[in-house]
Coordinates of C-alpha atoms and ligand atoms in Angstrom, one line a residue:
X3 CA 0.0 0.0 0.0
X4 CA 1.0 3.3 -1.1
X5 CA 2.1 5.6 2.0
X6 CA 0.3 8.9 1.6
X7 CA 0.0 11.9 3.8
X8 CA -1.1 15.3 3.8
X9 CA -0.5 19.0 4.7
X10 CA -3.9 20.6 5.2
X11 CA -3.1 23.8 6.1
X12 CA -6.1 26.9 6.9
X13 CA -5.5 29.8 5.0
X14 CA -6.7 31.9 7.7
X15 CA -3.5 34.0 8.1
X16 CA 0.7 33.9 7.8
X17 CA 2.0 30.8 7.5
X18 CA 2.6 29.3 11.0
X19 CA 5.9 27.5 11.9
X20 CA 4.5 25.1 13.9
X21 CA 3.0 24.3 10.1
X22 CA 5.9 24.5 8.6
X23 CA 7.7 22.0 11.2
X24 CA 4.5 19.5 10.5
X25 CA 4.4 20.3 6.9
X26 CA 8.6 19.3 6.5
X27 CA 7.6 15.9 8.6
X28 CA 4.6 14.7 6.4
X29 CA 7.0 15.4 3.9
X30 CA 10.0 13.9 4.8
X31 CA 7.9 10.6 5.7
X32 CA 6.5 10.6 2.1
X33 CA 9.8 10.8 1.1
X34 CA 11.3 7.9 3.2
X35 CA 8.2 5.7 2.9
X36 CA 8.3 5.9 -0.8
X37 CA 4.9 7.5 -0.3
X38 CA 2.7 10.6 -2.1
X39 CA 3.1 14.1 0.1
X40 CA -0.7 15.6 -0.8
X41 CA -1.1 19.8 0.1
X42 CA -5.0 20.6 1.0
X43 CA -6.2 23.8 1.5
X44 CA -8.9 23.6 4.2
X45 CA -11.0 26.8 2.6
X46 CA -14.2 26.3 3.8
X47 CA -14.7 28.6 6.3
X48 CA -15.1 31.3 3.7
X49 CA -14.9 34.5 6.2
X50 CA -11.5 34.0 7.3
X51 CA -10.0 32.8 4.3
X52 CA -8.0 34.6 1.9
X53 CA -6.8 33.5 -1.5
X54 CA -3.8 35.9 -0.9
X55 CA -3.0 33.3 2.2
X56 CA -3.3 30.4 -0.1
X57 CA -0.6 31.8 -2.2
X58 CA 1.6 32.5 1.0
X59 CA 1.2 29.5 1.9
X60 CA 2.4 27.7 -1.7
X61 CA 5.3 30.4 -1.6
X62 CA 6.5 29.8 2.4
X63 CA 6.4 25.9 1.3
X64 CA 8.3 26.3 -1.9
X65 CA 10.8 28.6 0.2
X66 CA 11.7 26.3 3.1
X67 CA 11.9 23.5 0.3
X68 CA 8.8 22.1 -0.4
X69 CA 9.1 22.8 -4.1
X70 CA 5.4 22.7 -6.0
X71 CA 6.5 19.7 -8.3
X72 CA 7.1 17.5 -4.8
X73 CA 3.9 17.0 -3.7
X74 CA 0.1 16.3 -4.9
X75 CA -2.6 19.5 -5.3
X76 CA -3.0 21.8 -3.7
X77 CA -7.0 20.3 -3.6
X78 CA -9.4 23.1 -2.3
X79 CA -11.5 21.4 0.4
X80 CA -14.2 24.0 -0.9
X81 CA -14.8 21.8 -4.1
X82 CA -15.5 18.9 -2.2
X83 CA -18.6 20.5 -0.9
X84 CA -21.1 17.4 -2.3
X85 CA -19.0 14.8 -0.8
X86 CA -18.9 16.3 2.4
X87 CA -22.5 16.2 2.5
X88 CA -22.7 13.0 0.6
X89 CA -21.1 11.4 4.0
X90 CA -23.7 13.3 6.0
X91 CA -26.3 12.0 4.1
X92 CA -25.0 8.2 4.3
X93 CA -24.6 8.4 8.1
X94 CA -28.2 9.7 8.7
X95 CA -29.3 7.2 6.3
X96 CA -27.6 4.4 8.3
X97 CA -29.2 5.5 11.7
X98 CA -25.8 6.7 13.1
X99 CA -26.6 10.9 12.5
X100 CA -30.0 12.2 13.8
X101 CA -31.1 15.5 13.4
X102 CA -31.4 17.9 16.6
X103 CA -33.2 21.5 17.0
X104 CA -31.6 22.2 20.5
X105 CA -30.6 26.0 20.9
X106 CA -27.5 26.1 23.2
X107 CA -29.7 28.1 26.2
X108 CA -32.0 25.4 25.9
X109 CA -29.1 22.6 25.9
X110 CA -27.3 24.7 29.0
X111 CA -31.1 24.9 30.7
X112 CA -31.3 21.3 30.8
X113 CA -27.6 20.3 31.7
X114 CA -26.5 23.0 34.0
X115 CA -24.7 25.9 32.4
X116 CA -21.0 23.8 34.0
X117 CA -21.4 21.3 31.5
X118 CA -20.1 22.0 28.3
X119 CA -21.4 19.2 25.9
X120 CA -24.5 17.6 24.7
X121 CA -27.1 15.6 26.6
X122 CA -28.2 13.6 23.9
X123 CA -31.9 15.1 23.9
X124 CA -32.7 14.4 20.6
X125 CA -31.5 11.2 20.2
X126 CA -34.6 9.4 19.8
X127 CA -36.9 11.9 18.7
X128 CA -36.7 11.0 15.3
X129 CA -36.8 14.3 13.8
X130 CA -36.3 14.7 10.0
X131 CA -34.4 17.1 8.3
X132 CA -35.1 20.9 8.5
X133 CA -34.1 24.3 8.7
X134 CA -32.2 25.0 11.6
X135 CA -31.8 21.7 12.3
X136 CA -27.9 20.5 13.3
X137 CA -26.7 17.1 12.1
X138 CA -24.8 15.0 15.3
X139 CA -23.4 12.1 15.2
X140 CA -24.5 8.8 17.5
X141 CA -21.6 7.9 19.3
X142 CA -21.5 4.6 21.0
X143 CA -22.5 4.3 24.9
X144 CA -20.0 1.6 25.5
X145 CA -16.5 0.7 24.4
X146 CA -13.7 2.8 24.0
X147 CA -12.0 4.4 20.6
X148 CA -8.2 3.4 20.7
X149 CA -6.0 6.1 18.3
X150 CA -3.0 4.2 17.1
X151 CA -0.4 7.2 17.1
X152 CA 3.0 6.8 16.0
X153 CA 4.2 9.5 18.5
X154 CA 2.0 8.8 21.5
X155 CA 1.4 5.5 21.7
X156 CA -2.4 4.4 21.7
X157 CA -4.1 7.1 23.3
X158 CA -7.7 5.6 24.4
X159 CA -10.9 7.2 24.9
X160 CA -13.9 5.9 26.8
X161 CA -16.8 6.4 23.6
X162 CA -19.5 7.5 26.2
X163 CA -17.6 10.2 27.6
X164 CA -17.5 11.4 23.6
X165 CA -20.8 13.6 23.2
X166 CA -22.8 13.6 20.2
X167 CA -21.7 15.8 18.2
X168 CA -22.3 18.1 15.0
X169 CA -21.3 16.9 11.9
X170 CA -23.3 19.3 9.7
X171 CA -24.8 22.7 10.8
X172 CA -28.5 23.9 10.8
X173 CA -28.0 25.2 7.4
X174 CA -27.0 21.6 5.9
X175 CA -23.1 22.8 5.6
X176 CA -21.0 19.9 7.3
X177 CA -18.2 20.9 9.6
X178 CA -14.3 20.6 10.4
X179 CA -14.5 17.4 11.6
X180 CA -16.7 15.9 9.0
X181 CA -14.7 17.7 6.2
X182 CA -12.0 16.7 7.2
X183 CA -12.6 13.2 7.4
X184 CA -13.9 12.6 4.3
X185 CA -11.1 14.8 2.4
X186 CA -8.6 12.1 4.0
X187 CA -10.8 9.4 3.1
X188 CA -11.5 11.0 -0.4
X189 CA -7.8 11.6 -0.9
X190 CA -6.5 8.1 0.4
X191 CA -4.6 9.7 3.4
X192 CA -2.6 6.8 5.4
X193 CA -0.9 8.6 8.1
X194 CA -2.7 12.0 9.5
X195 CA 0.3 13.7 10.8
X196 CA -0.7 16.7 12.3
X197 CA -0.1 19.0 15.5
X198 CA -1.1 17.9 18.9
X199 CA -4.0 20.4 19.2
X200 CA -6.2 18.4 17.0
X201 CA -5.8 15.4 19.1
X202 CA -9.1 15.7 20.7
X203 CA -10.5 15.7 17.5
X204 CA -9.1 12.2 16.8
X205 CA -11.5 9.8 18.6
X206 CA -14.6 11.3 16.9
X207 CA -12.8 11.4 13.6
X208 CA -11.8 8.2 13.8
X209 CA -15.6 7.1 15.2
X210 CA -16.5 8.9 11.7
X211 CA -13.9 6.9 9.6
X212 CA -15.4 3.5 11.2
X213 CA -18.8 4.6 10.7
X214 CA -18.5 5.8 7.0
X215 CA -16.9 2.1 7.0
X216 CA -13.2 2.6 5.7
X217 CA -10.1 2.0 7.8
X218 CA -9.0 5.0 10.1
X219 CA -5.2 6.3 9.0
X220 CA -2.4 5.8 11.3
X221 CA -1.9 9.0 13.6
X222 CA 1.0 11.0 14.4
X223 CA 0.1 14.1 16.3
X224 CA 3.5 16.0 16.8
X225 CA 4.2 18.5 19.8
X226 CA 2.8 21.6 20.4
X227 CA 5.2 24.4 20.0
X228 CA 5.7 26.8 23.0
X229 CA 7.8 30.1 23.6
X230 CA 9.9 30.6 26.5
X231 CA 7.5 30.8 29.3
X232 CA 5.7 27.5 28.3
X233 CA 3.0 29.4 26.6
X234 CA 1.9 27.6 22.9
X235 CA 3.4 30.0 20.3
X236 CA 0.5 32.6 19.8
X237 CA 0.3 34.9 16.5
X238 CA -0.8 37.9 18.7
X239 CA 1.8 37.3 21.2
X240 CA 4.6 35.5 19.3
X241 CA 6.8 35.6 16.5
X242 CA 4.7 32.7 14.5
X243 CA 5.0 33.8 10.8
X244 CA 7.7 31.4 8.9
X245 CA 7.4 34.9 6.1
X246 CA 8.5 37.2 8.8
X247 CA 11.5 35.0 9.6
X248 CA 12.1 34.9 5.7
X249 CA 11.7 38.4 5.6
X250 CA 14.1 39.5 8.2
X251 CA 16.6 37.2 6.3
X252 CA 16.5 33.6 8.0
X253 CA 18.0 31.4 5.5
X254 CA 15.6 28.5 4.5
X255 CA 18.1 26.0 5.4
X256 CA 18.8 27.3 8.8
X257 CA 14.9 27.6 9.3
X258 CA 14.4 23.9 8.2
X259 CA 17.0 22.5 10.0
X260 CA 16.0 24.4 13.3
X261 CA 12.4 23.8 12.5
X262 CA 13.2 19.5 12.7
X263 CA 15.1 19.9 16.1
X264 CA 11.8 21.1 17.5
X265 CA 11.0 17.5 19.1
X266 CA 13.9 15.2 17.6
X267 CA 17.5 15.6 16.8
X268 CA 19.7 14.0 14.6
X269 CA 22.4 11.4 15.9
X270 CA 25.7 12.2 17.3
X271 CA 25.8 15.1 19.6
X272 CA 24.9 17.3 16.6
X273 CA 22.3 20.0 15.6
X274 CA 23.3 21.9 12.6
X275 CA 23.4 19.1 9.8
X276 CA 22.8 18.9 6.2
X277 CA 19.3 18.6 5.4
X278 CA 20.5 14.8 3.5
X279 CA 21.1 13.9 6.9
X280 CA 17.7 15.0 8.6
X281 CA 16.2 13.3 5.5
X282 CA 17.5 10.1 5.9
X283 CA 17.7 9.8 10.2
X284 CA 14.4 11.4 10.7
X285 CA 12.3 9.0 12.4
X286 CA 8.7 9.8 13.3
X287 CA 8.3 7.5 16.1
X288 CA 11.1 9.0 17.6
X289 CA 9.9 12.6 18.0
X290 CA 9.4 13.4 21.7
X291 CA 5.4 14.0 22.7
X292 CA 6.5 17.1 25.2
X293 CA 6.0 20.5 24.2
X294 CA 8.8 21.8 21.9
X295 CA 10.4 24.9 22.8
X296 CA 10.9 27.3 19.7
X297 CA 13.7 29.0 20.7
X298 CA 14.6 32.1 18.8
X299 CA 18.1 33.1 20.1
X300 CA 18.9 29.6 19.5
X301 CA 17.7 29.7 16.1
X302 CA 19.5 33.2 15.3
X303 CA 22.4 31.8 16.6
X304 CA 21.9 29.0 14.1
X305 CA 21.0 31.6 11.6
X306 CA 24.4 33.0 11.9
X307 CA 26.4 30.0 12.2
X308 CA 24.6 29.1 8.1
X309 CA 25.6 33.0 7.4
X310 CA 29.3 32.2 8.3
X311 CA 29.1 29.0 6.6
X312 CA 28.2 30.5 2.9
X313 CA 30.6 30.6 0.6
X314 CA 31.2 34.7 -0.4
X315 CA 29.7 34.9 -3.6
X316 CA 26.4 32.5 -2.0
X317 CA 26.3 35.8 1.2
X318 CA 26.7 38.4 -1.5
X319 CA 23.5 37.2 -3.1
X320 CA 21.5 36.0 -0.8
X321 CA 22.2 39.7 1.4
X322 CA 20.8 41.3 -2.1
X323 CA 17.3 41.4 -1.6
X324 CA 17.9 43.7 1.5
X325 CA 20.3 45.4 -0.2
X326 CA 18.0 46.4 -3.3
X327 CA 14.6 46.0 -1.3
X328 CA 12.2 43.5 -3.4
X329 CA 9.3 41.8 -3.3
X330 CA 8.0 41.9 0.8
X331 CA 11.0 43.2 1.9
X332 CA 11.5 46.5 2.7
X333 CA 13.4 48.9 0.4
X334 CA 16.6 50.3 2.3
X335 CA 17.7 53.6 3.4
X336 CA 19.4 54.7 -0.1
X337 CA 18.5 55.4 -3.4
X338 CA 18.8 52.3 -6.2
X339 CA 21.0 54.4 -8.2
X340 CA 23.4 54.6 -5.0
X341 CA 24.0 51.1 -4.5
X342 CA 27.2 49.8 -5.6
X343 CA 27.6 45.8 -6.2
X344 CA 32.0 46.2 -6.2
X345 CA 31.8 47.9 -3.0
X346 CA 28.9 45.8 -1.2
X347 CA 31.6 42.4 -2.5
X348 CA 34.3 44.4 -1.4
X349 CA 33.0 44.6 2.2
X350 CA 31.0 41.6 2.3
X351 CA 33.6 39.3 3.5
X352 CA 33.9 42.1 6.9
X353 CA 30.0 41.8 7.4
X354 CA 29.7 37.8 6.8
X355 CA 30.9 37.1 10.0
X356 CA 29.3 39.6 12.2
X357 CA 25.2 39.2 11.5
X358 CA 23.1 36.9 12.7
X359 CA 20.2 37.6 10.0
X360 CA 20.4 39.0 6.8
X361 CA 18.6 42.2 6.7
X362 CA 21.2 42.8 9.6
X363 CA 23.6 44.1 6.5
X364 CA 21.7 47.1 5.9
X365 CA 23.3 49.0 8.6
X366 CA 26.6 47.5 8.6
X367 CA 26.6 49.1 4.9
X368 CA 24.3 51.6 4.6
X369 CA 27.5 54.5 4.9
X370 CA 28.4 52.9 1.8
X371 CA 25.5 54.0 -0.6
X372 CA 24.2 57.2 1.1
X373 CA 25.4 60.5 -0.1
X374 CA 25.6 61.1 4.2
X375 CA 26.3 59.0 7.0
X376 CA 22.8 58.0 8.8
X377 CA 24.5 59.7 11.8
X378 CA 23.5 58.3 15.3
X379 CA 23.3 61.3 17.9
X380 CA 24.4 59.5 20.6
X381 CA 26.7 58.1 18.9
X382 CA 27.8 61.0 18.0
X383 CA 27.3 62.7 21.2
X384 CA 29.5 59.6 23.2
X385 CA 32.3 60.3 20.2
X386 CA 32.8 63.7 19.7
X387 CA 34.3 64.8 23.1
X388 CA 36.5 66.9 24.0
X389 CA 39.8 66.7 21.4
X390 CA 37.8 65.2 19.1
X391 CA 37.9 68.4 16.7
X392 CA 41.9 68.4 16.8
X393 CA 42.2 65.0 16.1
X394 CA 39.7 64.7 13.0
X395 CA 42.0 67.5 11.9
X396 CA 45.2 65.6 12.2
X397 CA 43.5 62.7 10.6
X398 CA 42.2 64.9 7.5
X399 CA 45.8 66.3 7.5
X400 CA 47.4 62.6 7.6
X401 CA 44.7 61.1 5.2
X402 CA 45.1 63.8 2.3
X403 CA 48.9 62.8 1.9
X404 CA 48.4 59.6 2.4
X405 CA 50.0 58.0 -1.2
X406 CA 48.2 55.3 -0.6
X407 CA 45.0 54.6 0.0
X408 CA 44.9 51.2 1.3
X409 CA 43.7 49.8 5.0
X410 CA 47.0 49.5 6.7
X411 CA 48.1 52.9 5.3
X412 CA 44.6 54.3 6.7
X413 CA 45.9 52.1 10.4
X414 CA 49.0 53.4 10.6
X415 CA 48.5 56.7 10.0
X416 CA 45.9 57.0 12.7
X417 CA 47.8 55.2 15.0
X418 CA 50.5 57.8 14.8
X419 CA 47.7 60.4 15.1
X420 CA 46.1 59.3 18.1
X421 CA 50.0 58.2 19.5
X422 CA 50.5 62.1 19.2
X423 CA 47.4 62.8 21.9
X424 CA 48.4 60.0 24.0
X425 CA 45.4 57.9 22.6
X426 CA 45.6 54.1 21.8
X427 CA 44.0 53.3 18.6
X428 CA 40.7 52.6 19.8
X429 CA 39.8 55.9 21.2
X430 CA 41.2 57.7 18.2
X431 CA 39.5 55.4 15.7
X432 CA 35.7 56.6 17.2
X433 CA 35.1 60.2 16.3
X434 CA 36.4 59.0 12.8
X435 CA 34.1 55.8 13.2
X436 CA 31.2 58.1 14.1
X437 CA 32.0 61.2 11.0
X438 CA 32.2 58.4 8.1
X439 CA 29.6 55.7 9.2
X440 CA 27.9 57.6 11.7
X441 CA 28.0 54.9 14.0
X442 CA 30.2 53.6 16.9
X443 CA 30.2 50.0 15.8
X444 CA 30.6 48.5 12.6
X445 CA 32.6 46.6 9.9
X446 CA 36.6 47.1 10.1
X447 CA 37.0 50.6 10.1
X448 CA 40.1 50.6 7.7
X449 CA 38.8 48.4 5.4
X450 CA 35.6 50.4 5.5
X451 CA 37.5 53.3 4.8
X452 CA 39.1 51.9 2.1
X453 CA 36.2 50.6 0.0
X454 CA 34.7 54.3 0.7
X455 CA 37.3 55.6 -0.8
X456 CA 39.7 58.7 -0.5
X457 CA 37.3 61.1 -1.4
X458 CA 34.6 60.6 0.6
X459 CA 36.0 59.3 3.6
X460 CA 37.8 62.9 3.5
X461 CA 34.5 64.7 2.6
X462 CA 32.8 63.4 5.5
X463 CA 35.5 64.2 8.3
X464 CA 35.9 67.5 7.0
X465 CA 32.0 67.7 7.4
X466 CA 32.0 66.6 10.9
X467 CA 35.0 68.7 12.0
X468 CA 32.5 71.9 11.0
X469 CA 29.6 70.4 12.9
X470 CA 32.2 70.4 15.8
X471 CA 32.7 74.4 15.2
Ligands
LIG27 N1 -7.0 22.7 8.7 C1 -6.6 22.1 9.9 C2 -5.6 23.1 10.6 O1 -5.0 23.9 9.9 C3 -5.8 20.8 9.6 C4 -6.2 19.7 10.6 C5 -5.5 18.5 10.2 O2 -4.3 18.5 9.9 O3 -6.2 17.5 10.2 O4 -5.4 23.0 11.8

């Protein structure tokens, strides 16, 4: 039997990483199980989905390498509409769906507004089909529903603690649940591998699979993500959108890799590994069922150590979005015109090992391709003390017969500048720091000045020695 699973995403908003992380395990199964990886989009609730989500969805997949000629669809559950309500049909038919006209007051009136479920009231009324009327589903009084989950064991549930509940509303449109189900059933779905929160779903879907009569898929649900205080990853409150980390220059690779530690980890004492790796040791059964801690310094810090681990011409290209501003991310400081490939390669190498995420290079660079230094005022303010007009006017003196203009020329001569005040290198190097980049940390500051250039580096101190006036 063919292995095949699905991704069955909501397009209800960004893309989520704890999607992402279940979308890259369905996948990687597929791939090990010689199997089919199917994309759904669940697009039925129609007023919170967004076609413009769909695509961000497609384009977050393709981008942490889910490429569109991997996998099967993307099936709309929207066009499965007469199925969906084929199955509701059959189960009424078959005595195991009766029709109910309880209002919720009247439900809570009965029950005790503490309980929260169904008390079966209309079981045995025998109402037909009507306006208003909701479809639920018979569960069993006895027995108990046994989920056979890769992760978690066999999770069992005691079928007459399991209300009966809605499968279509009063307005004949079947729910989640029901959807769902019959979408996997529909789609031949093997393995439901999903996150955790849908595992109280899971004995009523799988009551649905045996009463439609098919053979319930194998379940894996994998852990819920949480952020640092224990709290599941919240889009209000959280970080959550994989495009936000692509935007603020994650690399894919880092992302996936990081994304696969949440719960499991490769052999060996190792967690940065080539994705071929990941591919071939990732075992389902071994993912741990605990909450899995999305740790975002740890994943910067990751982030960084795939920066450092580009080869030059790889960082110069991938830093180029940032660097020209296109498609959602934002345009930088400067004008197109200003940017200037030789002296962004020039620098590169300086700026490769000191950011943790791309867009991090835009003000490492920015003095670069700006007619003026973004000047910090603090900066500025901590810099510019007391000597610091004399000594920008022994390094414009130094600088303009300088033969030439190369980084250990540019050292040297400052050295013997500050030596002059009594200053070691590192307090004469600031207010010079400050006039050219405007900053008091950066790239190499002889190497900066170097790429800059002799005629603007000298432009700039000059300017600064008059704002010292
Ligand atoms: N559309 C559901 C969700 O996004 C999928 C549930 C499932 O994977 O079965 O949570």
């Amino acid at each position: 039997m063919t292995v095949r699973v699905r991704f069955a995403p909501s397009p209800t908003g960004m893309f989520h990483v704890g999607g992402a992380r279940s979308a890259l395990q369905n996948w990687i199964f597929a791939k090990q199980q010689g199997g089919v990886f199917v994309l759904r989009v669940e697009d039925t609730d129609a007023a919170r989905n967004k076609p413009e989500w769909t695509e961000g969805i497609l384009s977050a997949l393709e981008w942490i390498g889910i490429a569109r000629d991997t996998y099967e669809g993307p099936y709309f559950q929207s066009a499965y509409a007469g199925e969906h309500r084929a199955a509701a049909g059959r189960l009424y038919d078959a005595g195991r769906a009766y029709y109910c006209d309880c209002t919720r007051e009247a439900v809570q009136a009965r029950t005790g507004s503490q309980y929260q479920g169904y008390d079966g009231f209309c079981r045995d009324r025998g109402l037909p089909p009507g306006e208003g009327r909701a479809l639920r589903f018979r569960t069993p009084d006895e027995g108990t529903t046994v989920v056979v989950d890769l992760i978690r064991g066999e999770p069992t549930f005691e079928n007459k603690l399991i209300e009966d509940f809605v499968i279509a509303r009063g307005d004949g449109s079947p729910v989640f649940l029901l959807a769902n189900v019959v979408d996997d059933m529909t789609m031949g779905i093997t393995h439901v591998i999903r996150a955790e929160e849908h595992l109280p779903n899971t004995p009523k879907q799988q009551l649905l699979w045996d009463a439609l009569g098919v053979k319930p898929p194998v379940w894996a649900h994998v852990p819920v993500v949480v952020n640092e205080k224990r709290q599941k990853l919240s889009k209000r409150r959280d970080k959550v959108a994989l495009e936000a980390y692509r935007d603020e220059g994650y690399l894919a690779a880092a992302m996936r890799n990081y994304l696969m530690l949440l719960g499991w980890a490769p052999s060996g004492d190792r967690e940065i590994v080539p994705w071929s790796v990941i591919e071939e040791e990732f075992r389902l059964a071994e993912v741990n069922p605990s909450p899995a801690f999305f740790d975002e310094k740890k994943l910067r810090a990751f982030n960084g150590e795939y920066i450092r681990a580009l080869p030059v011409d790889e960082f110069v290209a991938a830093c180029r979005p940032w660097l020209t501003g296109t498609g959602t991310i934002a345009p930088p400081p400067w004008q197109p015109e200003e940017f200037d490939a030789d002296a962004f390669a020039a620098v590169a190498p300086l700026a490769q090992t000191r950011i943790a995420v791309l867009s991090e290079i835009v003000p490492n660079v920015d003095f670069l391709f700006l007619a003026d230094p973004l000047i910090d005022e603090a900066a500025w303010a901590k810099a510019m003390k007391e000597g610091a007009a004399e000594l920008l006017d022994a390094a414009v003196a130094g600088y303009t017969a300088l033969e030439s203009w190369d980084a250990e020329s540019l050292k040297s001569t400052l050295e013997a500048v500050g030596a002059e005040r009594g200053l070691k290198l590192g307090k004469a190097q600031a207010p010079v720091r400050v006039a050219v980049t405007g900053r008091t940390v950066g790239l190499p500051l002889f190497e900066s000045l170097e790429v800059l250039g002799r005629e603007r580096t000298l432009a700039r101190l000059r300017a600064a020695r008059l704002r010292l006036v």
